[in-house]
CSV table of C-alpha atoms in Angstrom, one decimal:
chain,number,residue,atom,x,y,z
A,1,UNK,CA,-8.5,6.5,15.7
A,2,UNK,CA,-7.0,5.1,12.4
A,3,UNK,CA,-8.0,6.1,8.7
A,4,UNK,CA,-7.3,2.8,7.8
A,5,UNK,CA,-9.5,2.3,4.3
A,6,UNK,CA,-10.2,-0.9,2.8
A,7,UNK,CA,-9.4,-1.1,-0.9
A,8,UNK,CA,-10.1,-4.9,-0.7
A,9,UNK,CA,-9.9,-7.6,1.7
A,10,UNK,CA,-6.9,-8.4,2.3
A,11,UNK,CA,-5.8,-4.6,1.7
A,12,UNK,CA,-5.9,-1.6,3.7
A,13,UNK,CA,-4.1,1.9,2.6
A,14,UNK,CA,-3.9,4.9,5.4
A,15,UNK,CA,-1.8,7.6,5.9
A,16,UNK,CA,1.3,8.0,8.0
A,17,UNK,CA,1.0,5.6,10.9
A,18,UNK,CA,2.5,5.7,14.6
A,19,UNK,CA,3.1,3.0,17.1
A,20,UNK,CA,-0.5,3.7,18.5
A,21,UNK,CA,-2.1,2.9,14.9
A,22,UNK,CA,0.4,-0.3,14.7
A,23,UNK,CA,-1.5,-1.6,17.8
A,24,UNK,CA,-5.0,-1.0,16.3
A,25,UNK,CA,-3.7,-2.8,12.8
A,26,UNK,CA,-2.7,-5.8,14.9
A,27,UNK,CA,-6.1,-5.9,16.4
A,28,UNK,CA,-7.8,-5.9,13.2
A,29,UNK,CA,-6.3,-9.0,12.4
A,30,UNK,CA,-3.7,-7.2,10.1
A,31,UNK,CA,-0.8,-9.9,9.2
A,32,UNK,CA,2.0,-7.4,7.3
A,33,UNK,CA,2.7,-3.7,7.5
A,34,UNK,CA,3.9,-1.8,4.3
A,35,UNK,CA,5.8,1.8,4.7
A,36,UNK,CA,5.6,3.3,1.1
A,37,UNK,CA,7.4,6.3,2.1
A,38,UNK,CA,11.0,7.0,2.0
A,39,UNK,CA,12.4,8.3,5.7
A,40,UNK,CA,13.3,11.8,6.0
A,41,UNK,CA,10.3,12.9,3.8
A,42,UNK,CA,8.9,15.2,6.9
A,43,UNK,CA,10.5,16.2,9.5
A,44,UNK,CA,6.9,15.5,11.6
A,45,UNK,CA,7.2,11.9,10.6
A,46,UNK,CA,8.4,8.5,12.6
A,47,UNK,CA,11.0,6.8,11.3
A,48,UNK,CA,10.4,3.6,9.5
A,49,UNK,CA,13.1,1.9,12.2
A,50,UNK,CA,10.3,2.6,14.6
A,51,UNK,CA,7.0,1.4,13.1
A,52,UNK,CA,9.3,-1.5,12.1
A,53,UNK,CA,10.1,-2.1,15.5
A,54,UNK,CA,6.4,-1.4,17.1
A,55,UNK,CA,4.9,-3.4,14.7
A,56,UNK,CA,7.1,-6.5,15.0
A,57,UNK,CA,6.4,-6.1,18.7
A,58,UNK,CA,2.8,-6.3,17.8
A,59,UNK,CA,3.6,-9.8,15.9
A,60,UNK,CA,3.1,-8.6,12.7
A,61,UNK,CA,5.3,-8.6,9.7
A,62,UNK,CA,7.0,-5.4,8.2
A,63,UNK,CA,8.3,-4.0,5.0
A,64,UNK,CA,9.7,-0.9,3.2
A,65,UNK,CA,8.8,-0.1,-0.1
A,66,UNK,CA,9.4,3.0,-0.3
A,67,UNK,CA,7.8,5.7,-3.2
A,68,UNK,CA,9.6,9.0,-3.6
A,69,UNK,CA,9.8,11.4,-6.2
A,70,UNK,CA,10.9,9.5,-9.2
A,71,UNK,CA,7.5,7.7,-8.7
A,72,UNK,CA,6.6,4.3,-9.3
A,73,UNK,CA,8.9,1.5,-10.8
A,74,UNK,CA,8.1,-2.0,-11.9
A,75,UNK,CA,10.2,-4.2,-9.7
A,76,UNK,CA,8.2,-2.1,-6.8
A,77,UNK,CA,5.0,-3.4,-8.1
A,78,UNK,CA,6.5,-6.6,-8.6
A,79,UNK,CA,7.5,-7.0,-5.0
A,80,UNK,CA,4.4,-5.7,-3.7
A,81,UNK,CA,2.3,-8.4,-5.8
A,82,UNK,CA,5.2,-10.7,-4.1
A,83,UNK,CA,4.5,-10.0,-0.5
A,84,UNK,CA,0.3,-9.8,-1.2
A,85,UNK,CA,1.1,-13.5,-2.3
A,86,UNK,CA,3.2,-14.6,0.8
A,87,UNK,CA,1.3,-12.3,3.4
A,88,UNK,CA,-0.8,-14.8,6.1
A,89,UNK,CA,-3.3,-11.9,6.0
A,90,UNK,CA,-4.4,-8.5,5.5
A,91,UNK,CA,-2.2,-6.1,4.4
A,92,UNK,CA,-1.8,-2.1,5.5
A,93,UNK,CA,0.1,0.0,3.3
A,94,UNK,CA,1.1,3.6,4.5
A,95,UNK,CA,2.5,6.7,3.4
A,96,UNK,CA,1.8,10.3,3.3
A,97,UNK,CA,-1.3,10.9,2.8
A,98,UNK,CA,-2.2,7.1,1.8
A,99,UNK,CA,-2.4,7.8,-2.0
A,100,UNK,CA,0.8,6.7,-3.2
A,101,UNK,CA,-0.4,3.4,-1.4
A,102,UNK,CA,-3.3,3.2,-3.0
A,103,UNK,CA,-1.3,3.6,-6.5
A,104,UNK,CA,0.6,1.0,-5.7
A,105,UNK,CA,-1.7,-1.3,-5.0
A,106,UNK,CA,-3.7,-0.4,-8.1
A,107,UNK,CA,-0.6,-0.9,-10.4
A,108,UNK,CA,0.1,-4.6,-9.0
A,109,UNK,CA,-3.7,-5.4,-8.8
A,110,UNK,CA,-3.6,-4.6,-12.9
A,111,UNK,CA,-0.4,-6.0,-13.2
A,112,UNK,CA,-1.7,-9.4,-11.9
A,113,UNK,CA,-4.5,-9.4,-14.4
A,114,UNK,CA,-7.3,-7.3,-12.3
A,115,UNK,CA,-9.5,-5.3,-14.3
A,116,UNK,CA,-8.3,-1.5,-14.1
A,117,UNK,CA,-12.2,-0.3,-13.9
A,118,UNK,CA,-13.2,-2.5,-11.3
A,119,UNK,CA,-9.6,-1.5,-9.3
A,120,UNK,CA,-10.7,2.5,-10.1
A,121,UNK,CA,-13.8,1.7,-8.5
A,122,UNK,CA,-12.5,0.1,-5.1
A,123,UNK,CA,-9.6,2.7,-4.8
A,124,UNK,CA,-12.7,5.9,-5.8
A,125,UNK,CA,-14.8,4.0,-2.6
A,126,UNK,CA,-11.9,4.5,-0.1
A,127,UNK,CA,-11.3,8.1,-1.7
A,128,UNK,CA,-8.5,7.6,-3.9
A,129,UNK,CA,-8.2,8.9,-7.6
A,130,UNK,CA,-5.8,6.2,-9.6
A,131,UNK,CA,-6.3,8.5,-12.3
A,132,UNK,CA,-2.3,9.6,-11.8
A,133,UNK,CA,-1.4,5.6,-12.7
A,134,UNK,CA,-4.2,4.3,-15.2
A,135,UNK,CA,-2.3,4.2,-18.4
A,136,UNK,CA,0.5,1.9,-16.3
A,137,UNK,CA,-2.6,0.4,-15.0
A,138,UNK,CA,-4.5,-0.3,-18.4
A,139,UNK,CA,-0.6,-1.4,-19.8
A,140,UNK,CA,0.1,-3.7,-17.2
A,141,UNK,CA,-3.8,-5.6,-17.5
A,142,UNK,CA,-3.4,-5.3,-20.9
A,143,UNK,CA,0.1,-7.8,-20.3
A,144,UNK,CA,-1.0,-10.2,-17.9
A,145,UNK,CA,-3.6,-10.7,-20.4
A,146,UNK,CA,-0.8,-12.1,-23.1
């Protein structure tokens, strides 16, 4: 069974995912598939190329954004706001543990003018902490407000 956690409607974060889970995201009517972790990270962990694959298969759309160890980086937020915008429904991000999902999310929510408590409070409900990214988050709020 999948850990999928809703942060919002048309967003889901969950850790690493395998061609099983891909099937149960395209049953719950998810439209896009985002792997925020770099290949390689585990040596446990499937490919991207293959959740790609299975999740095309599924009808879905796929894409890589991946997070590593430098951490977070504007023009990823960016592109994540990007394909929220285009998506033709719910989105599932994925990594790790889910977190650096959830961070993600957090930082473009803000970034498109969200309010960072009310983001806090939807990532806390699913179990995340954004407490890692809440100055970028405050910053970026504080921006789109301009």
């Amino acid at each position: 069974m999948s850990e999928f956690r809703k942060l919002s409607d048309d967003f889901y974060a969950s850790p690493q995912i395998t061609p099983k889970e891909v099937s149960e995201a395209a049953a719950m009517g998810i439209a896009l598939v985002i792997n925020n972790r770099p290949d390689g990270e585990a040596p446990d962990q499937p490919a991207g190329a293959d959740i790609e694959a299975a999740t095309r298969a599924a009808g879905m759309d796929y894409l890589a954004i991946p997070i590593g160890s430098a951490g977070f980086s504007e023009p990823q937020v960016e592109k994540l706001q990007e394909a929220l915008a285009a998506s033709q429904g719910p989105v599932l991000g994925y990594c790790r543990s889910g977190t650096r999902s959830t961070l993600l999310w957090s930082l473009a929510q803000a970034r498109g003018g969200g309010s960072p408590d009310s983001i806090a409070e939807a990532a806390a409900e699913a179990g995340y902490d954004v407490a890692p990214v809440r100055p970028a988050m405050d910053m970026f709020a504080a921006r789109a407000k301009d």
